């Protein structure tokens, strides 16, 4: 009632201005559409013509918008939105669907720590996992089994995924980690060749912190194992100790490699200290115990091959 009496007290010419602007704005279909959605009296609506025009404009931008980068609104990712409060209107900035997705993504991605791994894999998604060859089908079945068991607090095995360069091994495991990150499961992806190089140079500094992190993180991917320049120290003190700990603690560990387990054993057998078959054998036994062996053989997906 109070609002109505304010209107009644308005001078005729002010009133006419308001009305004129409002009627003019109604010629814009987006404005009309927005106003219809609000289901309020014209008397109320016309006091907000200019703000409603801004909103209608922003709604219009959103209609055919392909993504956040193309946002034309005043505040990227947000829509200036009218909200009905009783018989009046207030305005607020509401995140658009792209922005909401982005915020969710940033939230769950905090659960995945990358150690020298490419940030591009943060976008890996199950949606893109092609199921048309048998290997991938088996693999995605195991992904499902893994997620079910993990959720039930059982201790499913990780995966040893080997195959040619560029077949999407890293991508697939990253997609699994992303899915689990949405359920608040923490994981780490370690690009082994670079990580070992860095460890040597950061020895005694943040080495212990990083190493303890990957030792104890709930899910770990050792990415591209077998592509590193191996020393006996890296094999025994770093990889061996890490695997021993994770095996005893039942912490699922994943591996990707261009080498199958037999080739990896040969790789582990020869270091700068000569050939040590027994030590290599012990590491392979741990990996076989902790992870199911899968091969990926499809085409190279890299564009820069
Ligand atoms: P690998 O680890 O086997 O060498 P990657 O996982 O690095 O292969 O994949 C190679 C490239 O192909 C990467 O750029 C990756 O983002 C892309 N890629 C892999 N699998 C898919 C997929 N299912 N959908 C879309 N892109 C993919
Ligand atoms: Mg890879």
mmCIF file of C-alpha atoms and ligand atoms in Angstrom:
data_model
loop_
_atom_site.group_PDB
_atom_site.id
_atom_site.type_symbol
_atom_site.label_atom_id
_atom_site.label_comp_id
_atom_site.label_asym_id
_atom_site.label_seq_id
_atom_site.Cartn_x
_atom_site.Cartn_y
_atom_site.Cartn_z
ATOM 1 C CA UNK A 1 0.000 0.000 0.000
ATOM 2 C CA UNK A 2 2.796 2.388 0.866
ATOM 3 C CA UNK A 3 4.257 2.053 -2.648
ATOM 4 C CA UNK A 4 0.920 2.861 -4.187
ATOM 5 C CA UNK A 5 0.536 6.024 -2.131
ATOM 6 C CA UNK A 6 4.032 7.116 -3.260
ATOM 7 C CA UNK A 7 2.893 6.755 -6.797
ATOM 8 C CA UNK A 8 -0.255 8.695 -6.111
ATOM 9 C CA UNK A 9 1.815 11.549 -4.687
ATOM 10 C CA UNK A 10 4.005 11.759 -7.778
ATOM 11 C CA UNK A 11 3.754 14.776 -10.010
ATOM 12 C CA UNK A 12 1.956 14.215 -13.281
ATOM 13 C CA UNK A 13 4.981 14.950 -15.470
ATOM 14 C CA UNK A 14 7.206 12.501 -13.533
ATOM 15 C CA UNK A 15 4.558 9.900 -13.848
ATOM 16 C CA UNK A 16 4.287 10.491 -17.575
ATOM 17 C CA UNK A 17 8.052 10.168 -18.000
ATOM 18 C CA UNK A 18 8.083 6.857 -16.158
ATOM 19 C CA UNK A 19 5.201 5.568 -18.184
ATOM 20 C CA UNK A 20 6.639 6.717 -21.477
ATOM 21 C CA UNK A 21 10.018 5.079 -20.842
ATOM 22 C CA UNK A 22 8.315 1.896 -19.767
ATOM 23 C CA UNK A 23 6.038 1.723 -22.787
ATOM 24 C CA UNK A 24 9.023 2.396 -25.048
ATOM 25 C CA UNK A 25 11.046 -0.362 -23.374
ATOM 26 C CA UNK A 26 8.205 -2.847 -23.843
ATOM 27 C CA UNK A 27 8.864 -2.722 -27.586
ATOM 28 C CA UNK A 28 12.011 -4.724 -26.932
ATOM 29 C CA UNK A 29 10.975 -8.419 -26.997
ATOM 30 C CA UNK A 30 13.589 -9.401 -24.397
ATOM 31 C CA UNK A 31 12.265 -6.729 -22.041
ATOM 32 C CA UNK A 32 8.706 -7.888 -22.622
ATOM 33 C CA UNK A 33 9.665 -11.479 -21.965
ATOM 34 C CA UNK A 34 11.390 -10.615 -18.695
ATOM 35 C CA UNK A 35 8.535 -8.439 -17.497
ATOM 36 C CA UNK A 36 6.027 -11.198 -18.250
ATOM 37 C CA UNK A 37 8.048 -13.619 -16.171
ATOM 38 C CA UNK A 38 7.896 -11.304 -13.181
ATOM 39 C CA UNK A 39 4.098 -11.172 -13.098
ATOM 40 C CA UNK A 40 3.904 -7.788 -11.386
ATOM 41 C CA UNK A 41 1.712 -4.749 -11.903
ATOM 42 C CA UNK A 42 2.858 -2.205 -14.483
ATOM 43 C CA UNK A 43 2.797 0.451 -11.755
ATOM 44 C CA UNK A 44 5.579 -1.371 -9.968
ATOM 45 C CA UNK A 45 7.509 -2.416 -13.044
ATOM 46 C CA UNK A 46 7.739 1.034 -14.556
ATOM 47 C CA UNK A 47 9.723 2.341 -11.578
ATOM 48 C CA UNK A 48 12.491 -0.068 -12.566
ATOM 49 C CA UNK A 49 12.513 0.376 -16.337
ATOM 50 C CA UNK A 50 16.177 1.219 -16.582
ATOM 51 C CA UNK A 51 17.357 -1.653 -14.327
ATOM 52 C CA UNK A 52 15.007 -4.072 -16.054
ATOM 53 C CA UNK A 53 16.438 -2.982 -19.392
ATOM 54 C CA UNK A 54 19.915 -3.817 -18.145
ATOM 55 C CA UNK A 55 18.676 -7.234 -17.011
ATOM 56 C CA UNK A 56 16.839 -7.918 -20.267
ATOM 57 C CA UNK A 57 19.972 -7.021 -22.172
ATOM 58 C CA UNK A 58 22.057 -9.393 -20.079
ATOM 59 C CA UNK A 59 19.499 -12.200 -20.468
ATOM 60 C CA UNK A 60 19.628 -11.617 -24.189
ATOM 61 C CA UNK A 61 23.436 -11.939 -24.176
ATOM 62 C CA UNK A 62 23.153 -15.218 -22.320
ATOM 63 C CA UNK A 63 20.751 -16.813 -24.765
ATOM 64 C CA UNK A 64 23.291 -17.676 -27.447
ATOM 65 C CA UNK A 65 26.428 -17.493 -25.372
ATOM 66 C CA UNK A 66 28.855 -20.364 -26.049
ATOM 67 C CA UNK A 67 30.897 -19.987 -22.839
ATOM 68 C CA UNK A 68 32.430 -17.737 -20.212
ATOM 69 C CA UNK A 69 35.089 -16.327 -22.511
ATOM 70 C CA UNK A 70 32.404 -14.842 -24.773
ATOM 71 C CA UNK A 71 30.468 -13.251 -21.910
ATOM 72 C CA UNK A 72 29.210 -9.754 -22.783
ATOM 73 C CA UNK A 73 27.698 -8.959 -19.405
ATOM 74 C CA UNK A 74 28.990 -6.277 -17.121
ATOM 75 C CA UNK A 75 30.399 -8.782 -14.634
ATOM 76 C CA UNK A 76 31.708 -11.832 -16.427
ATOM 77 C CA UNK A 77 29.709 -14.952 -15.629
ATOM 78 C CA UNK A 78 26.974 -13.102 -13.800
ATOM 79 C CA UNK A 79 23.507 -11.908 -14.704
ATOM 80 C CA UNK A 80 21.920 -8.799 -13.251
ATOM 81 C CA UNK A 81 18.673 -10.425 -12.168
ATOM 82 C CA UNK A 82 15.381 -9.014 -10.878
ATOM 83 C CA UNK A 83 13.853 -10.843 -7.966
ATOM 84 C CA UNK A 84 10.267 -10.508 -6.884
ATOM 85 C CA UNK A 85 9.951 -9.612 -3.222
ATOM 86 C CA UNK A 86 6.280 -9.412 -2.307
ATOM 87 C CA UNK A 87 4.865 -6.881 -4.738
ATOM 88 C CA UNK A 88 8.241 -5.182 -5.261
ATOM 89 C CA UNK A 89 11.543 -5.965 -6.991
ATOM 90 C CA UNK A 90 15.142 -6.196 -5.882
ATOM 91 C CA UNK A 91 18.134 -6.864 -8.133
ATOM 92 C CA UNK A 92 21.051 -9.166 -7.577
ATOM 93 C CA UNK A 93 23.938 -10.691 -9.532
ATOM 94 C CA UNK A 94 23.349 -14.379 -10.177
ATOM 95 C CA UNK A 95 26.027 -16.742 -11.557
ATOM 96 C CA UNK A 96 25.161 -18.107 -15.008
ATOM 97 C CA UNK A 97 25.270 -21.854 -15.682
ATOM 98 C CA UNK A 98 28.798 -21.663 -17.122
ATOM 99 C CA UNK A 99 30.024 -19.758 -14.096
ATOM 100 C CA UNK A 100 28.368 -22.224 -11.734
ATOM 101 C CA UNK A 101 30.076 -25.115 -13.514
ATOM 102 C CA UNK A 102 33.395 -23.298 -13.363
ATOM 103 C CA UNK A 103 33.005 -22.705 -9.630
ATOM 104 C CA UNK A 104 32.176 -26.371 -9.061
ATOM 105 C CA UNK A 105 35.156 -27.383 -11.151
ATOM 106 C CA UNK A 106 37.508 -25.142 -9.204
ATOM 107 C CA UNK A 107 36.124 -26.543 -6.001
ATOM 108 C CA UNK A 108 36.593 -30.193 -6.772
ATOM 109 C CA UNK A 109 39.877 -29.688 -8.561
ATOM 110 C CA UNK A 110 41.439 -28.600 -5.295
ATOM 111 C CA UNK A 111 41.368 -32.317 -4.527
ATOM 112 C CA UNK A 112 43.883 -33.123 -7.252
ATOM 113 C CA UNK A 113 47.499 -32.070 -6.869
ATOM 114 C CA UNK A 114 49.746 -32.101 -9.923
ATOM 115 C CA UNK A 115 53.453 -32.719 -9.572
ATOM 116 C CA UNK A 116 55.149 -31.670 -12.803
ATOM 117 C CA UNK A 117 52.105 -32.941 -14.710
ATOM 118 C CA UNK A 118 50.423 -30.917 -17.437
ATOM 119 C CA UNK A 119 47.505 -28.803 -16.243
ATOM 120 C CA UNK A 120 45.622 -29.698 -19.449
ATOM 121 C CA UNK A 121 44.544 -32.979 -17.850
ATOM 122 C CA UNK A 122 42.433 -31.073 -15.364
ATOM 123 C CA UNK A 123 39.699 -31.033 -17.990
ATOM 124 C CA UNK A 124 39.763 -34.771 -18.637
ATOM 125 C CA UNK A 125 36.248 -36.095 -18.501
ATOM 126 C CA UNK A 126 34.473 -39.439 -18.708
ATOM 127 C CA UNK A 127 32.203 -37.893 -21.294
ATOM 128 C CA UNK A 128 35.058 -38.037 -23.791
ATOM 129 C CA UNK A 129 36.064 -41.571 -23.045
ATOM 130 C CA UNK A 130 35.554 -43.449 -26.216
ATOM 131 C CA UNK A 131 34.119 -46.896 -25.526
ATOM 132 C CA UNK A 132 34.212 -48.255 -29.035
ATOM 133 C CA UNK A 133 37.194 -50.533 -28.684
ATOM 134 C CA UNK A 134 37.373 -53.523 -26.389
ATOM 135 C CA UNK A 135 40.287 -52.335 -24.286
ATOM 136 C CA UNK A 136 38.538 -49.153 -23.379
ATOM 137 C CA UNK A 137 35.314 -50.953 -22.617
ATOM 138 C CA UNK A 138 37.061 -53.280 -20.181
ATOM 139 C CA UNK A 139 38.866 -50.374 -18.676
ATOM 140 C CA UNK A 140 35.751 -48.304 -18.170
ATOM 141 C CA UNK A 141 34.047 -51.329 -16.585
ATOM 142 C CA UNK A 142 36.911 -51.540 -14.135
ATOM 143 C CA UNK A 143 36.666 -47.781 -13.478
ATOM 144 C CA UNK A 144 33.095 -48.307 -12.394
ATOM 145 C CA UNK A 145 34.007 -51.285 -10.245
ATOM 146 C CA UNK A 146 36.824 -49.273 -8.712
ATOM 147 C CA UNK A 147 34.552 -46.351 -7.859
ATOM 148 C CA UNK A 148 31.895 -48.623 -6.345
ATOM 149 C CA UNK A 149 34.394 -50.499 -4.214
ATOM 150 C CA UNK A 150 36.234 -47.366 -3.185
ATOM 151 C CA UNK A 151 33.023 -45.753 -2.076
ATOM 152 C CA UNK A 152 32.278 -48.804 0.069
ATOM 153 C CA UNK A 153 35.661 -48.291 1.735
ATOM 154 C CA UNK A 154 37.005 -51.498 0.254
ATOM 155 C CA UNK A 155 40.529 -51.540 -1.130
ATOM 156 C CA UNK A 156 40.321 -51.928 -4.892
ATOM 157 C CA UNK A 157 43.503 -52.366 -6.890
ATOM 158 C CA UNK A 158 44.847 -49.511 -8.949
ATOM 159 C CA UNK A 159 45.665 -49.868 -12.644
ATOM 160 C CA UNK A 160 48.864 -50.417 -14.573
ATOM 161 C CA UNK A 161 47.944 -48.921 -17.930
ATOM 162 C CA UNK A 162 50.464 -49.430 -20.666
ATOM 163 C CA UNK A 163 50.469 -48.857 -24.386
ATOM 164 C CA UNK A 164 51.826 -46.624 -27.091
ATOM 165 C CA UNK A 165 52.555 -42.969 -26.668
ATOM 166 C CA UNK A 166 49.501 -40.734 -27.162
ATOM 167 C CA UNK A 167 46.757 -43.324 -26.746
ATOM 168 C CA UNK A 168 45.146 -41.391 -23.906
ATOM 169 C CA UNK A 169 46.476 -43.304 -20.899
ATOM 170 C CA UNK A 170 47.127 -40.253 -18.754
ATOM 171 C CA UNK A 171 43.857 -38.713 -19.893
ATOM 172 C CA UNK A 172 41.830 -41.754 -18.821
ATOM 173 C CA UNK A 173 43.244 -41.998 -15.322
ATOM 174 C CA UNK A 174 42.927 -38.223 -14.917
ATOM 175 C CA UNK A 175 39.247 -38.538 -15.898
ATOM 176 C CA UNK A 176 38.796 -41.143 -13.159
ATOM 177 C CA UNK A 177 40.529 -38.900 -10.610
ATOM 178 C CA UNK A 178 38.357 -35.957 -11.659
ATOM 179 C CA UNK A 179 35.252 -38.028 -11.140
ATOM 180 C CA UNK A 180 36.413 -39.061 -7.679
ATOM 181 C CA UNK A 181 37.497 -35.528 -6.840
ATOM 182 C CA UNK A 182 33.855 -34.521 -7.243
ATOM 183 C CA UNK A 183 33.171 -36.961 -4.418
ATOM 184 C CA UNK A 184 35.864 -35.264 -2.394
ATOM 185 C CA UNK A 185 38.548 -37.904 -2.855
ATOM 186 C CA UNK A 186 42.053 -36.435 -2.867
ATOM 187 C CA UNK A 187 44.576 -37.564 -5.439
ATOM 188 C CA UNK A 188 47.926 -36.671 -6.938
ATOM 189 C CA UNK A 189 49.321 -37.039 -10.433
ATOM 190 C CA UNK A 190 53.084 -37.266 -10.579
ATOM 191 C CA UNK A 191 54.877 -37.028 -13.897
ATOM 192 C CA UNK A 192 57.641 -39.425 -12.908
ATOM 193 C CA UNK A 193 60.565 -38.439 -15.199
ATOM 194 C CA UNK A 194 60.405 -34.769 -14.257
ATOM 195 C CA UNK A 195 59.519 -35.406 -10.641
ATOM 196 C CA UNK A 196 62.633 -37.526 -10.143
ATOM 197 C CA UNK A 197 64.776 -34.891 -11.827
ATOM 198 C CA UNK A 198 63.327 -32.229 -9.534
ATOM 199 C CA UNK A 199 63.720 -34.373 -6.447
ATOM 200 C CA UNK A 200 67.438 -34.508 -6.977
ATOM 201 C CA UNK A 201 67.722 -30.748 -7.187
ATOM 202 C CA UNK A 202 65.374 -30.016 -4.296
ATOM 203 C CA UNK A 203 66.855 -32.652 -2.023
ATOM 204 C CA UNK A 204 66.713 -31.446 1.604
ATOM 205 C CA UNK A 205 64.425 -28.538 0.807
ATOM 206 C CA UNK A 206 60.824 -29.266 -0.002
ATOM 207 C CA UNK A 207 61.690 -32.815 -0.977
ATOM 208 C CA UNK A 208 60.381 -34.399 2.216
ATOM 209 C CA UNK A 209 57.116 -32.517 2.030
ATOM 210 C CA UNK A 210 56.446 -33.487 -1.557
ATOM 211 C CA UNK A 211 57.519 -37.038 -1.029
ATOM 212 C CA UNK A 212 55.383 -37.478 2.081
ATOM 213 C CA UNK A 213 52.451 -36.021 0.222
ATOM 214 C CA UNK A 214 52.580 -38.527 -2.607
ATOM 215 C CA UNK A 215 53.310 -41.342 -0.174
ATOM 216 C CA UNK A 216 50.138 -40.748 1.785
ATOM 217 C CA UNK A 217 47.677 -39.185 -0.688
ATOM 218 C CA UNK A 218 44.580 -41.444 -1.034
ATOM 219 C CA UNK A 219 44.974 -41.964 -4.797
ATOM 220 C CA UNK A 220 48.202 -41.660 -6.724
ATOM 221 C CA UNK A 221 49.055 -41.802 -10.404
ATOM 222 C CA UNK A 222 52.694 -42.399 -11.279
ATOM 223 C CA UNK A 223 52.519 -41.094 -14.816
ATOM 224 C CA UNK A 224 54.924 -42.299 -17.493
ATOM 225 C CA UNK A 225 56.881 -44.608 -15.251
ATOM 226 C CA UNK A 226 59.725 -46.182 -17.177
ATOM 227 C CA UNK A 227 60.470 -43.023 -19.139
ATOM 228 C CA UNK A 228 62.784 -41.684 -16.427
ATOM 229 C CA UNK A 229 66.543 -41.757 -16.327
ATOM 230 C CA UNK A 230 66.871 -44.231 -13.557
ATOM 231 C CA UNK A 231 69.457 -44.304 -10.812
ATOM 232 C CA UNK A 232 69.576 -47.055 -8.212
ATOM 233 C CA UNK A 233 68.750 -44.396 -5.621
ATOM 234 C CA UNK A 234 65.538 -43.399 -7.441
ATOM 235 C CA UNK A 235 64.563 -47.019 -7.930
ATOM 236 C CA UNK A 236 65.224 -48.261 -4.391
ATOM 237 C CA UNK A 237 64.852 -45.229 -2.137
ATOM 238 C CA UNK A 238 62.144 -43.354 -3.986
ATOM 239 C CA UNK A 239 59.992 -45.712 -6.027
ATOM 240 C CA UNK A 240 60.608 -48.859 -3.981
ATOM 241 C CA UNK A 241 59.946 -47.236 -0.615
ATOM 242 C CA UNK A 242 56.936 -45.361 -1.945
ATOM 243 C CA UNK A 243 55.328 -48.521 -3.312
ATOM 244 C CA UNK A 244 56.097 -50.516 -0.192
ATOM 245 C CA UNK A 245 54.381 -47.918 1.979
ATOM 246 C CA UNK A 246 51.327 -47.567 -0.247
ATOM 247 C CA UNK A 247 50.981 -51.321 -0.539
ATOM 248 C CA UNK A 248 51.030 -51.795 3.235
ATOM 249 C CA UNK A 249 48.552 -48.983 3.755
ATOM 250 C CA UNK A 250 46.211 -50.221 1.001
ATOM 251 C CA UNK A 251 46.407 -46.912 -0.857
ATOM 252 C CA UNK A 252 45.336 -47.378 -4.493
ATOM 253 C CA UNK A 253 48.148 -46.574 -6.891
ATOM 254 C CA UNK A 254 47.907 -46.130 -10.653
ATOM 255 C CA UNK A 255 50.607 -46.228 -13.276
ATOM 256 C CA UNK A 256 50.835 -45.290 -16.921
ATOM 257 C CA UNK A 257 53.734 -46.427 -19.029
ATOM 258 C CA UNK A 258 54.864 -46.963 -22.578
ATOM 259 C CA UNK A 259 56.413 -50.215 -21.338
ATOM 260 C CA UNK A 260 54.628 -53.413 -20.424
ATOM 261 C CA UNK A 261 55.582 -54.970 -17.090
ATOM 262 C CA UNK A 262 58.247 -57.183 -18.615
ATOM 263 C CA UNK A 263 59.907 -54.235 -20.339
ATOM 264 C CA UNK A 264 59.592 -52.200 -17.151
ATOM 265 C CA UNK A 265 61.382 -54.953 -15.260
ATOM 266 C CA UNK A 266 64.270 -54.747 -17.735
ATOM 267 C CA UNK A 267 64.305 -50.985 -17.380
ATOM 268 C CA UNK A 268 64.448 -51.248 -13.587
ATOM 269 C CA UNK A 269 67.177 -53.890 -13.750
ATOM 270 C CA UNK A 270 69.773 -51.688 -15.338
ATOM 271 C CA UNK A 271 70.757 -48.488 -13.567
ATOM 272 C CA UNK A 272 73.999 -46.586 -13.157
ATOM 273 C CA UNK A 273 75.015 -49.262 -10.645
ATOM 274 C CA UNK A 274 74.903 -52.105 -13.146
ATOM 275 C CA UNK A 275 72.382 -54.876 -13.606
ATOM 276 C CA UNK A 276 70.383 -55.833 -10.524
ATOM 277 C CA UNK A 277 67.669 -58.233 -11.527
ATOM 278 C CA UNK A 278 66.461 -59.084 -8.050
ATOM 279 C CA UNK A 279 65.800 -55.474 -7.091
ATOM 280 C CA UNK A 280 63.911 -54.912 -10.319
ATOM 281 C CA UNK A 281 61.890 -58.063 -9.740
ATOM 282 C CA UNK A 282 60.798 -56.890 -6.303
ATOM 283 C CA UNK A 283 59.448 -53.610 -7.640
ATOM 284 C CA UNK A 284 57.534 -55.342 -10.419
ATOM 285 C CA UNK A 285 56.044 -57.749 -7.862
ATOM 286 C CA UNK A 286 54.780 -54.816 -5.837
ATOM 287 C CA UNK A 287 53.266 -53.171 -8.909
ATOM 288 C CA UNK A 288 51.553 -56.414 -9.969
ATOM 289 C CA UNK A 289 50.174 -56.851 -6.485
ATOM 290 C CA UNK A 290 48.827 -53.294 -6.315
ATOM 291 C CA UNK A 291 47.495 -52.763 -9.808
ATOM 292 C CA UNK A 292 45.488 -54.532 -12.502
ATOM 293 C CA UNK A 293 47.289 -54.717 -15.804
ATOM 294 C CA UNK A 294 45.571 -53.138 -18.833
ATOM 295 C CA UNK A 295 46.841 -52.394 -22.295
ATOM 296 C CA UNK A 296 45.669 -49.539 -24.485
ATOM 297 C CA UNK A 297 46.385 -49.935 -28.148
ATOM 298 C CA UNK A 298 44.303 -47.471 -30.116
ATOM 299 C CA UNK A 299 45.436 -44.659 -32.343
ATOM 300 C CA UNK A 300 47.610 -41.804 -31.255
ATOM 301 C CA UNK A 301 45.386 -38.970 -30.073
ATOM 302 C CA UNK A 302 48.075 -36.362 -29.901
ATOM 303 C CA UNK A 303 47.794 -33.578 -32.433
ATOM 304 C CA UNK A 304 51.447 -32.658 -32.081
ATOM 305 C CA UNK A 305 52.753 -36.143 -32.824
HETATM 306 P P1 LIG B 1 49.315 -40.943 -23.298
HETATM 307 O O1 LIG B 1 49.340 -40.702 -21.833
HETATM 308 O O2 LIG B 1 48.839 -42.323 -23.652
HETATM 309 O O3 LIG B 1 50.615 -40.624 -23.973
HETATM 310 P P2 LIG B 1 47.532 -38.701 -23.302
HETATM 311 O O4 LIG B 1 46.614 -39.099 -22.199
HETATM 312 O O5 LIG B 1 48.564 -37.690 -22.987
HETATM 313 O O6 LIG B 1 48.228 -39.983 -23.939
HETATM 314 O O7 LIG B 1 46.638 -38.248 -24.529
HETATM 315 C C1 LIG B 1 47.176 -37.679 -25.694
HETATM 316 C C2 LIG B 1 46.370 -36.450 -26.113
HETATM 317 O O8 LIG B 1 45.057 -36.794 -26.484
HETATM 318 C C3 LIG B 1 46.259 -35.438 -25.005
HETATM 319 O O9 LIG B 1 46.344 -34.157 -25.550
HETATM 320 C C4 LIG B 1 44.872 -35.702 -24.447
HETATM 321 O O10 LIG B 1 44.347 -34.526 -23.867
HETATM 322 C C5 LIG B 1 44.097 -36.165 -25.659
HETATM 323 N N1 LIG B 1 43.096 -37.168 -25.297
HETATM 324 C C6 LIG B 1 43.362 -38.406 -24.858
HETATM 325 N N2 LIG B 1 42.245 -39.109 -24.646
HETATM 326 C C7 LIG B 1 41.221 -38.289 -24.969
HETATM 327 C C8 LIG B 1 39.804 -38.419 -24.989
HETATM 328 N N3 LIG B 1 39.196 -39.549 -24.613
HETATM 329 N N4 LIG B 1 39.084 -37.364 -25.390
HETATM 330 C C9 LIG B 1 39.676 -36.224 -25.758
HETATM 331 N N5 LIG B 1 41.016 -36.024 -25.773
HETATM 332 C C10 LIG B 1 41.780 -37.040 -25.385
HETATM 333 MG MG1 LIG B 2 50.873 -40.003 -20.659
#
